[in-house]
Short mmCIF file of C-alpha atoms in Angstrom, two decimals:
data_model
loop_
_atom_site.label_atom_id
_atom_site.label_comp_id
_atom_site.label_asym_id
_atom_site.label_seq_id
_atom_site.Cartn_x
_atom_site.Cartn_y
_atom_site.Cartn_z
CA UNK A 627 -9.44 -7.80 -26.72
CA UNK A 628 -7.88 -5.51 -24.11
CA UNK A 629 -4.61 -5.11 -26.00
CA UNK A 630 -6.57 -3.62 -28.90
CA UNK A 631 -8.44 -1.07 -26.75
CA UNK A 632 -8.41 2.55 -27.89
CA UNK A 633 -5.72 4.79 -26.44
CA UNK A 634 -8.18 7.47 -25.34
CA UNK A 635 -10.44 4.88 -23.74
CA UNK A 636 -7.62 3.34 -21.72
CA UNK A 637 -6.49 6.80 -20.62
CA UNK A 638 -9.99 7.72 -19.42
CA UNK A 639 -10.31 4.42 -17.57
CA UNK A 640 -6.91 4.93 -15.92
CA UNK A 641 -7.86 8.42 -14.74
CA UNK A 642 -11.18 7.18 -13.37
CA UNK A 643 -9.60 4.22 -11.58
CA UNK A 644 -6.53 6.00 -10.15
CA UNK A 645 -8.14 9.23 -9.00
CA UNK A 646 -11.39 7.53 -8.01
CA UNK A 647 -9.49 5.12 -5.74
CA UNK A 648 -7.37 7.98 -4.37
CA UNK A 649 -10.43 10.09 -3.62
CA UNK A 650 -12.17 7.21 -1.85
CA UNK A 651 -9.09 6.20 0.15
CA UNK A 652 -8.25 9.77 1.24
CA UNK A 653 -11.87 10.48 2.19
CA UNK A 654 -12.05 7.39 4.41
CA UNK A 655 -8.56 7.85 5.85
CA UNK A 656 -8.98 11.56 6.61
CA UNK A 657 -12.43 11.09 8.13
CA UNK A 658 -11.16 8.32 10.41
CA UNK A 659 -8.07 10.37 11.32
CA UNK A 660 -10.21 13.37 12.28
CA UNK A 661 -12.52 11.22 14.41
CA UNK A 662 -9.74 9.41 16.26
CA UNK A 663 -7.04 12.10 16.47
CA UNK A 664 -8.94 15.39 16.69
CA UNK A 665 -12.46 14.63 17.89
CA UNK A 666 -11.29 11.70 20.08
CA UNK A 667 -14.29 9.38 19.78
CA UNK A 668 -14.67 6.59 22.38
CA UNK A 669 -12.45 3.52 21.89
CA UNK A 670 -10.33 5.53 19.45
CA UNK A 671 -7.24 3.37 20.09
CA UNK A 672 -9.17 0.19 19.27
CA UNK A 673 -10.59 1.84 16.16
CA UNK A 674 -7.11 2.88 15.07
CA UNK A 675 -5.73 -0.63 15.54
CA UNK A 676 -8.61 -2.09 13.57
CA UNK A 677 -8.05 0.40 10.78
CA UNK A 678 -4.33 -0.35 10.62
CA UNK A 679 -4.78 -4.12 10.83
CA UNK A 680 -5.11 -4.52 7.04
CA UNK A 681 -2.35 -2.10 6.07
CA UNK A 682 0.05 -4.95 5.17
CA UNK A 683 -2.55 -7.18 3.50
CA UNK A 684 -1.97 -7.57 -0.29
CA UNK A 685 -4.47 -6.03 -2.68
CA UNK A 686 -5.14 -9.40 -4.31
CA UNK A 687 -6.35 -10.63 -0.91
CA UNK A 688 -8.66 -7.63 -0.76
CA UNK A 689 -9.91 -8.55 -4.22
CA UNK A 690 -10.51 -12.11 -3.01
CA UNK A 691 -12.46 -10.84 -0.01
CA UNK A 692 -14.73 -8.54 -2.01
CA UNK A 693 -15.26 -11.12 -4.74
CA UNK A 694 -16.20 -13.65 -2.05
CA UNK A 695 -18.88 -11.38 -0.63
CA UNK A 696 -20.05 -9.57 -3.74
CA UNK A 697 -19.51 -12.27 -6.35
CA UNK A 698 -21.96 -14.58 -8.03
CA UNK A 699 -23.25 -15.84 -4.67
CA UNK A 700 -22.99 -12.45 -2.97
CA UNK A 701 -25.67 -9.87 -2.24
CA UNK A 702 -24.32 -7.27 -4.69
CA UNK A 703 -22.67 -8.58 -7.81
CA UNK A 704 -19.36 -6.86 -8.44
CA UNK A 705 -17.69 -10.01 -9.74
CA UNK A 706 -15.56 -10.44 -12.85
CA UNK A 707 -18.50 -12.24 -14.47
CA UNK A 708 -20.72 -9.19 -14.16
CA UNK A 709 -17.88 -6.97 -15.39
CA UNK A 710 -18.21 -8.36 -18.92
CA UNK A 711 -21.83 -7.20 -18.92
CA UNK A 712 -21.39 -3.78 -17.31
CA UNK A 713 -18.08 -1.91 -17.85
CA UNK A 714 -19.28 0.84 -15.51
CA UNK A 715 -19.79 -1.67 -12.73
CA UNK A 716 -16.36 -3.14 -13.45
CA UNK A 717 -14.68 0.26 -13.04
CA UNK A 718 -16.66 0.82 -9.84
CA UNK A 719 -15.44 -2.56 -8.57
CA UNK A 720 -11.79 -1.73 -9.25
CA UNK A 721 -12.12 1.71 -7.66
CA UNK A 722 -13.77 0.21 -4.59
CA UNK A 723 -11.18 -2.54 -4.10
CA UNK A 724 -8.16 -0.25 -4.57
CA UNK A 725 -9.75 2.53 -2.52
CA UNK A 726 -10.59 0.36 0.49
CA UNK A 727 -7.21 -1.41 0.24
CA UNK A 728 -5.36 1.93 0.36
CA UNK A 729 -7.57 3.49 3.05
CA UNK A 730 -5.51 2.12 6.02
CA UNK A 731 -2.30 3.63 4.64
CA UNK A 732 -4.04 6.95 3.98
CA UNK A 733 -5.37 6.83 7.55
CA UNK A 734 -1.82 6.36 8.87
CA UNK A 735 -0.43 9.32 6.93
CA UNK A 736 -3.40 11.52 7.85
CA UNK A 737 -2.95 10.70 11.56
CA UNK A 738 0.74 11.58 11.31
CA UNK A 739 -0.10 14.87 9.60
CA UNK A 740 -2.94 15.89 11.93
CA UNK A 741 -1.02 15.10 15.11
CA UNK A 742 1.90 17.25 13.92
CA UNK A 743 -0.37 20.12 12.92
CA UNK A 744 -1.60 20.81 16.44
CA UNK A 745 0.21 23.83 17.90
CA UNK A 746 -0.43 27.11 19.67
CA UNK A 747 -2.56 28.43 16.79
CA UNK A 748 -4.77 25.35 17.05
CA UNK A 749 -5.31 25.98 20.77
CA UNK A 750 -6.20 29.61 20.07
CA UNK A 751 -8.66 28.59 17.34
CA UNK A 752 -10.26 26.13 19.76
CA UNK A 753 -10.83 28.88 22.31
CA UNK A 754 -12.11 31.45 19.82
CA UNK A 755 -14.16 29.44 17.31
CA UNK A 756 -14.65 25.89 18.62
CA UNK A 757 -13.44 22.41 17.63
CA UNK A 758 -15.02 22.13 14.17
CA UNK A 759 -13.47 25.38 12.97
CA UNK A 760 -10.09 24.52 14.50
CA UNK A 761 -10.05 21.06 12.90
CA UNK A 762 -11.20 22.03 9.39
CA UNK A 763 -9.68 25.52 9.07
CA UNK A 764 -6.44 25.19 11.03
CA UNK A 765 -5.36 21.56 11.51
CA UNK A 766 -6.34 20.09 8.11
CA UNK A 767 -4.66 22.86 6.04
CA UNK A 768 -1.43 22.39 8.02
CA UNK A 769 -1.61 18.63 7.49
CA UNK A 770 -2.15 19.07 3.76
CA UNK A 771 1.30 17.70 2.72
CA UNK A 772 0.59 14.41 4.49
CA UNK A 773 -2.92 14.20 3.04
CA UNK A 774 -1.63 14.92 -0.46
CA UNK A 775 1.13 12.32 0.00
CA UNK A 776 -1.46 9.68 0.88
CA UNK A 777 -3.42 10.49 -2.27
CA UNK A 778 -0.30 10.44 -4.44
CA UNK A 779 0.71 7.07 -2.97
CA UNK A 780 -2.73 5.65 -3.82
CA UNK A 781 -2.56 7.00 -7.37
CA UNK A 782 0.91 5.47 -7.87
CA UNK A 783 0.07 2.06 -6.41
CA UNK A 784 -3.23 1.87 -8.28
CA UNK A 785 -1.74 2.97 -11.59
CA UNK A 786 1.21 0.57 -11.53
CA UNK A 787 -0.93 -2.50 -10.83
CA UNK A 788 -2.82 -4.70 -13.29
CA UNK A 789 -4.01 -7.56 -11.08
CA UNK A 790 -7.42 -6.14 -10.16
CA UNK A 791 -8.02 -4.55 -13.57
CA UNK A 792 -7.18 -7.86 -15.24
CA UNK A 793 -9.57 -9.66 -12.92
CA UNK A 794 -12.45 -7.33 -13.83
CA UNK A 795 -11.34 -6.82 -17.46
CA UNK A 796 -10.98 -3.05 -17.24
CA UNK A 797 -8.78 -1.76 -20.12
CA UNK A 798 -6.54 0.77 -18.36
CA UNK A 799 -3.19 1.87 -19.79
CA UNK A 800 -1.27 -0.56 -17.58
CA UNK A 801 -3.62 -3.44 -18.35
CA UNK A 802 -3.45 -2.68 -22.07
CA UNK A 803 0.36 -2.69 -22.08
CA UNK A 804 0.37 -5.99 -20.17
CA UNK A 805 -1.93 -7.56 -22.75
CA UNK A 806 0.15 -6.18 -25.61
CA UNK A 807 3.35 -7.63 -24.17
CA UNK A 808 1.64 -10.94 -23.50
CA UNK A 809 0.34 -11.24 -27.07
CA UNK A 810 3.42 -9.67 -28.69
CA UNK A 811 1.39 -6.70 -29.97
CA UNK A 812 3.26 -3.89 -28.23
CA UNK A 813 2.38 -0.36 -29.34
CA UNK A 814 4.70 2.60 -28.96
CA UNK A 815 2.06 5.10 -27.86
CA UNK A 816 0.83 2.79 -25.11
CA UNK A 817 4.36 2.55 -23.74
CA UNK A 818 4.79 6.34 -23.97
CA UNK A 819 1.49 6.89 -22.14
CA UNK A 820 2.43 4.40 -19.41
CA UNK A 821 5.82 6.07 -18.89
CA UNK A 822 4.17 9.48 -18.90
CA UNK A 823 2.09 8.41 -15.91
CA UNK A 824 5.25 7.57 -13.98
CA UNK A 825 6.81 10.89 -15.05
CA UNK A 826 3.70 12.72 -13.82
CA UNK A 827 3.91 11.10 -10.40
CA UNK A 828 7.66 11.76 -10.25
CA UNK A 829 7.08 15.41 -11.19
CA UNK A 830 4.38 15.82 -8.56
CA UNK A 831 6.74 14.27 -6.00
CA UNK A 832 9.43 16.81 -6.89
CA UNK A 833 6.94 19.69 -6.68
CA UNK A 834 5.73 18.47 -3.31
CA UNK A 835 9.27 18.19 -1.99
CA UNK A 836 10.26 21.68 -3.17
CA UNK A 837 7.08 23.14 -1.68
CA UNK A 838 7.33 21.49 1.74
CA UNK A 839 11.05 20.72 2.13
CA UNK A 840 11.32 23.11 5.08
CA UNK A 841 8.86 20.96 7.02
CA UNK A 842 10.39 17.55 6.33
CA UNK A 843 12.13 16.23 9.41
CA UNK A 844 11.34 19.32 11.47
CA UNK A 845 7.82 18.45 12.63
CA UNK A 846 7.94 17.45 16.27
CA UNK A 847 4.94 15.34 17.15
CA UNK A 848 6.21 14.35 20.58
CA UNK A 849 5.57 17.83 21.99
CA UNK A 850 2.16 18.17 20.36
CA UNK A 851 0.28 15.11 21.53
CA UNK A 852 -3.49 15.14 20.88
CA UNK A 853 -4.02 14.59 24.61
CA UNK A 854 -3.09 18.25 25.09
CA UNK A 855 -6.18 19.28 23.12
CA UNK A 856 -9.00 17.74 25.12
CA UNK A 857 -11.35 20.50 23.94
CA UNK A 858 -11.49 18.76 20.56
CA UNK A 859 -13.39 15.82 22.03
CA UNK A 860 -17.04 15.49 21.00
CA UNK A 861 -19.74 15.94 23.62
CA UNK A 862 -23.28 14.63 23.92
CA UNK A 863 -25.11 13.63 20.73
CA UNK A 864 -22.14 14.53 18.51
CA UNK A 865 -19.95 12.11 20.46
CA UNK A 866 -22.30 9.21 19.79
CA UNK A 867 -22.77 10.16 16.14
CA UNK A 868 -19.01 10.42 15.59
CA UNK A 869 -18.44 7.06 17.25
CA UNK A 870 -21.12 5.46 15.08
CA UNK A 871 -19.57 6.89 11.92
CA UNK A 872 -16.13 5.61 12.92
CA UNK A 873 -17.40 2.09 13.53
CA UNK A 874 -19.33 2.11 10.25
CA UNK A 875 -16.13 3.00 8.37
CA UNK A 876 -14.16 0.29 10.20
CA UNK A 877 -16.91 -2.21 9.46
CA UNK A 878 -16.84 -1.37 5.76
CA UNK A 879 -13.06 -1.31 5.33
CA UNK A 880 -12.01 -4.08 7.74
CA UNK A 881 -14.79 -6.18 9.23
CA UNK A 882 -16.87 -6.76 6.11
CA UNK A 883 -14.10 -8.13 3.84
CA UNK A 884 -12.82 -10.41 6.64
CA UNK A 885 -16.38 -11.63 7.26
CA UNK A 886 -16.74 -12.31 3.54
CA UNK A 887 -13.71 -14.59 3.65
CA UNK A 888 -14.93 -16.40 6.78
CA UNK A 889 -18.35 -17.03 5.24
CA UNK A 890 -16.92 -18.15 1.90
CA UNK A 891 -14.34 -20.45 3.51
CA UNK A 892 -17.09 -22.31 5.39
CA UNK A 893 -19.67 -22.34 2.60
CA UNK A 894 -21.09 -25.75 1.66
CA UNK A 895 -23.19 -26.61 -1.37
CA UNK A 896 -24.85 -30.04 -1.45
CA UNK A 897 -27.43 -31.66 -3.68
CA UNK A 898 -30.41 -33.04 -1.76
CA UNK A 899 -33.19 -34.62 -3.82
CA UNK A 900 -32.04 -32.71 -6.87
CA UNK A 901 -32.12 -29.39 -5.03
CA UNK A 902 -28.96 -27.46 -4.15
CA UNK A 903 -28.67 -26.92 -0.40
CA UNK A 904 -26.33 -24.18 0.85
CA UNK A 905 -25.18 -23.75 4.44
CA UNK A 906 -22.18 -22.56 6.45
CA UNK A 907 -20.07 -24.97 8.48
CA UNK A 908 -17.28 -24.24 10.95
CA UNK A 909 -15.65 -27.57 10.12
CA UNK A 910 -15.63 -26.69 6.41
CA UNK A 911 -13.90 -23.39 7.23
CA UNK A 912 -11.27 -25.23 9.29
CA UNK A 913 -10.72 -27.65 6.42
CA UNK A 914 -10.37 -24.73 3.98
CA UNK A 915 -7.74 -23.11 6.18
CA UNK A 916 -5.90 -26.43 6.60
CA UNK A 917 -5.54 -26.67 2.81
CA UNK A 918 -3.00 -23.84 3.02
CA UNK A 919 -0.30 -26.50 3.53
CA UNK A 920 -0.70 -27.38 -0.16
CA UNK A 921 0.73 -23.93 -0.97
CA UNK A 922 4.03 -24.59 0.83
CA UNK A 923 6.19 -24.23 -2.29
CA UNK A 924 4.45 -20.99 -3.27
CA UNK A 925 5.05 -19.56 0.20
CA UNK A 926 8.71 -20.57 -0.02
CA UNK A 927 9.19 -18.79 -3.35
CA UNK A 928 7.36 -15.67 -2.14
CA UNK A 929 9.39 -15.47 1.08
CA UNK A 930 12.66 -15.90 -0.82
CA UNK A 931 11.74 -13.25 -3.38
CA UNK A 932 10.56 -10.78 -0.72
CA UNK A 933 13.59 -11.32 1.52
CA UNK A 934 16.18 -10.95 -1.24
CA UNK A 935 14.39 -7.96 -2.75
CA UNK A 936 14.27 -6.25 0.66
CA UNK A 937 17.97 -6.87 1.34
CA UNK A 938 18.97 -5.45 -2.04
CA UNK A 939 16.66 -2.45 -1.57
CA UNK A 940 18.21 -1.60 1.80
CA UNK A 941 21.71 -1.93 0.36
CA UNK A 942 20.85 0.42 -2.52
CA UNK A 943 18.92 2.85 -0.30
CA UNK A 944 21.87 3.52 2.05
CA UNK A 945 24.14 5.33 -0.47
CA UNK A 946 21.12 7.20 -1.84
CA UNK A 947 20.27 8.51 1.63
CA UNK A 948 23.89 9.61 2.13
CA UNK A 949 23.84 11.30 -1.29
CA UNK A 950 20.87 13.49 -0.30
CA UNK A 951 22.81 16.69 0.33
CA UNK A 952 21.55 19.84 -1.31
CA UNK A 953 18.12 20.98 -2.39
CA UNK A 954 18.19 20.00 -6.06
CA UNK A 955 20.07 16.76 -5.52
CA UNK A 956 17.40 15.80 -2.98
CA UNK A 957 14.67 16.78 -5.42
CA UNK A 958 16.14 14.66 -8.22
CA UNK A 959 16.54 11.58 -6.01
CA UNK A 960 13.09 11.94 -4.46
CA UNK A 961 11.51 12.47 -7.89
CA UNK A 962 13.32 9.39 -9.18
CA UNK A 963 11.90 7.34 -6.34
CA UNK A 964 8.40 8.59 -7.17
CA UNK A 965 8.96 7.70 -10.82
CA UNK A 966 10.09 4.16 -9.96
CA UNK A 967 7.17 3.59 -7.60
CA UNK A 968 4.62 4.65 -10.21
CA UNK A 969 6.25 2.87 -13.17
CA UNK A 970 3.62 0.41 -14.45
CA UNK A 971 4.41 -3.25 -13.87
CA UNK A 972 4.46 -4.27 -17.57
CA UNK A 973 7.04 -1.54 -18.31
CA UNK A 974 9.19 -2.85 -15.45
CA UNK A 975 8.93 -6.32 -16.97
CA UNK A 976 10.05 -4.99 -20.35
CA UNK A 977 13.05 -3.19 -18.85
CA UNK A 978 14.17 -6.31 -16.97
CA UNK A 979 13.72 -8.48 -20.07
CA UNK A 980 15.85 -6.06 -22.09
CA UNK A 981 18.51 -5.98 -19.37
CA UNK A 982 18.74 -9.75 -19.04
CA UNK A 983 18.66 -10.36 -22.79
CA UNK A 984 21.81 -8.25 -23.26
CA UNK A 985 23.88 -11.09 -21.83
CA UNK A 986 25.14 -13.15 -24.75
CA UNK A 987 26.91 -15.74 -22.59
CA UNK A 988 25.33 -19.07 -21.72
CA UNK A 989 26.12 -18.43 -18.07
CA UNK A 990 24.06 -15.23 -18.05
CA UNK A 991 21.07 -16.94 -19.65
CA UNK A 992 21.39 -19.83 -17.21
CA UNK A 993 21.30 -17.48 -14.23
CA UNK A 994 18.27 -15.62 -15.64
CA UNK A 995 16.35 -18.86 -16.25
CA UNK A 996 17.36 -20.72 -13.07
CA UNK A 997 17.33 -17.99 -10.41
CA UNK A 998 15.19 -15.17 -9.03
CA UNK A 999 17.51 -12.46 -10.38
CA UNK A 1000 14.86 -11.17 -12.80
CA UNK A 1001 12.03 -10.79 -10.25
CA UNK A 1002 14.46 -9.38 -7.65
CA UNK A 1003 15.63 -6.68 -10.05
CA UNK A 1004 12.04 -5.92 -11.03
CA UNK A 1005 10.96 -5.59 -7.40
CA UNK A 1006 13.46 -2.77 -6.81
CA UNK A 1007 10.98 -0.43 -8.50
CA UNK A 1008 8.65 -1.04 -5.54
CA UNK A 1009 10.96 -1.89 -2.62
CA UNK A 1010 13.69 0.70 -3.17
CA UNK A 1011 11.40 3.79 -3.00
CA UNK A 1012 9.74 2.44 0.16
CA UNK A 1013 13.03 1.63 1.91
CA UNK A 1014 14.60 4.92 0.82
CA UNK A 1015 11.62 7.03 1.90
CA UNK A 1016 11.37 5.58 5.41
CA UNK A 1017 15.12 5.69 6.14
CA UNK A 1018 15.58 9.13 4.54
CA UNK A 1019 12.81 10.81 6.54
CA UNK A 1020 13.96 9.09 9.74
CA UNK A 1021 17.52 10.30 9.19
CA UNK A 1022 16.35 13.87 8.58
CA UNK A 1023 14.32 13.84 11.79
CA UNK A 1024 17.27 12.41 13.72
CA UNK A 1025 19.63 15.06 12.34
CA UNK A 1026 17.16 17.85 13.10
CA UNK A 1027 16.47 16.72 16.67
CA UNK A 1028 20.16 16.15 17.47
CA UNK A 1029 21.73 18.98 15.49
CA UNK A 1030 23.64 20.37 18.49
CA UNK A 1031 24.81 16.96 19.71
CA UNK A 1032 25.98 15.99 16.23
CA UNK A 1033 28.09 19.14 16.02
CA UNK A 1034 29.64 18.34 19.38
CA UNK A 1035 30.37 14.76 18.25
CA UNK A 1036 32.53 15.93 15.33
CA UNK A 1037 35.61 15.42 17.48
CA UNK A 1038 34.82 11.74 18.07
CA UNK A 1039 36.42 8.99 15.96
CA UNK A 1040 34.65 8.26 12.69
CA UNK A 1041 33.67 4.71 13.69
CA UNK A 1042 32.10 5.99 16.91
CA UNK A 1043 29.99 8.51 14.99
CA UNK A 1044 28.94 5.82 12.52
CA UNK A 1045 27.96 3.56 15.43
CA UNK A 1046 25.84 6.31 17.02
CA UNK A 1047 24.04 6.96 13.73
CA UNK A 1048 23.54 3.26 13.02
CA UNK A 1049 22.09 2.67 16.48
CA UNK A 1050 19.65 5.55 16.03
CA UNK A 1051 18.57 4.12 12.66
CA UNK A 1052 17.87 0.62 13.96
CA UNK A 1053 14.11 1.11 14.41
CA UNK A 1054 13.59 2.91 11.04
CA UNK A 1055 15.58 0.23 9.22
CA UNK A 1056 13.46 -2.45 10.89
CA UNK A 1057 10.28 -0.68 9.85
CA UNK A 1058 11.63 -0.23 6.30
CA UNK A 1059 12.53 -3.93 6.14
CA UNK A 1060 9.08 -5.09 7.23
CA UNK A 1061 7.20 -2.70 4.94
CA UNK A 1062 9.48 -3.47 1.98
CA UNK A 1063 9.04 -7.22 2.58
CA UNK A 1064 5.26 -6.94 2.48
CA UNK A 1065 5.35 -4.67 -0.57
CA UNK A 1066 7.35 -7.35 -2.40
CA UNK A 1067 5.09 -10.11 -1.07
CA UNK A 1068 1.99 -8.26 -2.29
CA UNK A 1069 3.27 -7.31 -5.74
CA UNK A 1070 2.79 -9.37 -8.88
CA UNK A 1071 2.58 -7.06 -11.88
CA UNK A 1072 6.25 -6.03 -11.62
CA UNK A 1073 7.64 -9.54 -12.20
CA UNK A 1074 4.75 -11.49 -13.75
CA UNK A 1075 6.42 -11.72 -17.17
CA UNK A 1076 9.96 -12.39 -15.92
CA UNK A 1077 9.32 -15.31 -13.59
CA UNK A 1078 11.75 -18.15 -14.35
CA UNK A 1079 10.24 -21.54 -15.28
CA UNK A 1080 9.00 -23.55 -12.32
CA UNK A 1081 8.63 -20.54 -10.01
CA UNK A 1082 5.13 -19.78 -8.74
CA UNK A 1083 4.61 -17.31 -5.92
CA UNK A 1084 1.56 -16.93 -3.70
CA UNK A 1085 0.55 -13.83 -5.64
CA UNK A 1086 0.70 -15.73 -8.93
CA UNK A 1087 -1.25 -18.68 -7.54
CA UNK A 1088 -3.92 -16.44 -6.09
CA UNK A 1089 -4.09 -14.53 -9.37
CA UNK A 1090 -4.79 -17.79 -11.22
CA UNK A 1091 -7.34 -19.04 -8.70
CA UNK A 1092 -9.28 -15.77 -8.70
CA UNK A 1093 -10.05 -16.12 -12.39
CA UNK A 1094 -12.05 -19.25 -11.61
CA UNK A 1095 -14.18 -17.57 -8.93
CA UNK A 1096 -13.59 -17.38 -5.19
CA UNK A 1097 -14.05 -20.80 -3.56
CA UNK A 1098 -13.23 -22.41 -0.23
CA UNK A 1099 -9.55 -23.04 -0.96
CA UNK A 1100 -8.80 -19.47 -2.05
CA UNK A 1101 -10.79 -18.04 0.87
CA UNK A 1102 -8.86 -20.22 3.35
CA UNK A 1103 -5.55 -19.06 1.88
CA UNK A 1104 -6.71 -15.43 1.95
CA UNK A 1105 -7.74 -15.80 5.61
CA UNK A 1106 -4.25 -17.02 6.52
CA UNK A 1107 -2.69 -14.08 4.66
CA UNK A 1108 -5.03 -11.67 6.44
CA UNK A 1109 -4.07 -13.13 9.82
CA UNK A 1110 -0.37 -12.92 8.90
CA UNK A 1111 -0.78 -9.28 7.86
CA UNK A 1112 -2.76 -8.38 10.99
CA UNK A 1113 -0.19 -9.87 13.36
CA UNK A 1114 2.65 -8.17 11.51
CA UNK A 1115 0.78 -4.84 11.57
CA UNK A 1116 0.28 -5.13 15.32
CA UNK A 1117 3.95 -5.92 15.95
CA UNK A 1118 5.05 -3.11 13.62
CA UNK A 1119 2.77 -0.59 15.33
CA UNK A 1120 4.64 -1.22 18.58
CA UNK A 1121 7.78 0.03 16.86
CA UNK A 1122 6.05 2.97 15.17
CA UNK A 1123 4.17 5.42 17.36
CA UNK A 1124 1.87 6.78 14.64
CA UNK A 1125 0.50 9.51 16.87
CA UNK A 1126 3.92 11.02 17.56
#
């Protein structure tokens, strides 16, 4: 059983899964960012929108998509059934799903970093040595903080999750702790190892902040648009080859998983004269999508949990942003946010259980059993770092850009200055709200063990259905979630100019 897995084995699996997924995601994201931002392949804006379309889609939907295409009826078996036969294939499956799921976010951060790295030195390198040298030797090194941040994010979000590893029965540290809590076989060293992972991510976050604090908030992308560097654009054969590579990456990361869901949602199996007949039907796909109405209660619980968790995260993030004054105070707060983000879901469950069990009154137990207070508290480990990070960086950029104006406004009444700041933070708060909402909607491991009786979210329902193999109903639900995430990504991108 997974709870009885060896400590060394779970540690090795965790390292392989986390850093394998991070390497894959950063490689795809950086390659796409170079092709669209630096080398300016044809239809780069369409490619960017396609790449970002799945950025808000939950990882369990990605798992559904890949299981639909590569499962028992797929062309390459990476299903949970095959995982019991080949542990190596199971690890490869988990790495692939987490890596491709994180690739859009890595692409976003890499685009932000590359666009801000283009300056006078880049132009000089273009003139002296050509576009390839300028991109790989000048632009990429300057964008290294953003690239490293994308990898660290992937490591944290892969390490704190147990949904995909549970699906493919891969005994990582997080999965092992979850099984131990579930079967009441908790081991001290497993808990210590899980917390050490969060401490490692928090420590790396602090080191990154101390190393690059002088650049946070001071990078001005508006004056360094990629359009000013037309010499980067590919010419001739290289232009066609770069465009082909970009579309291949988009097809692998975006088009293929969506196509898997479309095919699976319309798949029919009938017995004709004792022989199984398989074919795809548009009507069957429409029927599969229409079955989403049977998940109305699950949607209602998920929306409530996500909305309340986001509101609480924004309320808690505001005083933390105001408290960020001074180098070491900033480092401690930022490191704490990194620690919370990387804290494995089962450990978060344990902390919430301990917190709620301290109440000896009947009223406290009633609230814990009849409300979403437990899951909402648990979700702060995911929502709070996201809300804090977006608002904090936005405020630093606003203060840096308007340093002179802010000094001149010191004579204005306090409420007027607060109004000016609040108005400037409207767009970042909106972005933080949307991203935090989808982070809560996509998470399951953080509150799986503290759900009150009678509460079933979409994530929980999908988690249960996936263990029985991807069928029409799950594929229809996943298609709706993909469409919801794509529309939200498009609307959010209009608020966030990711090339500025």
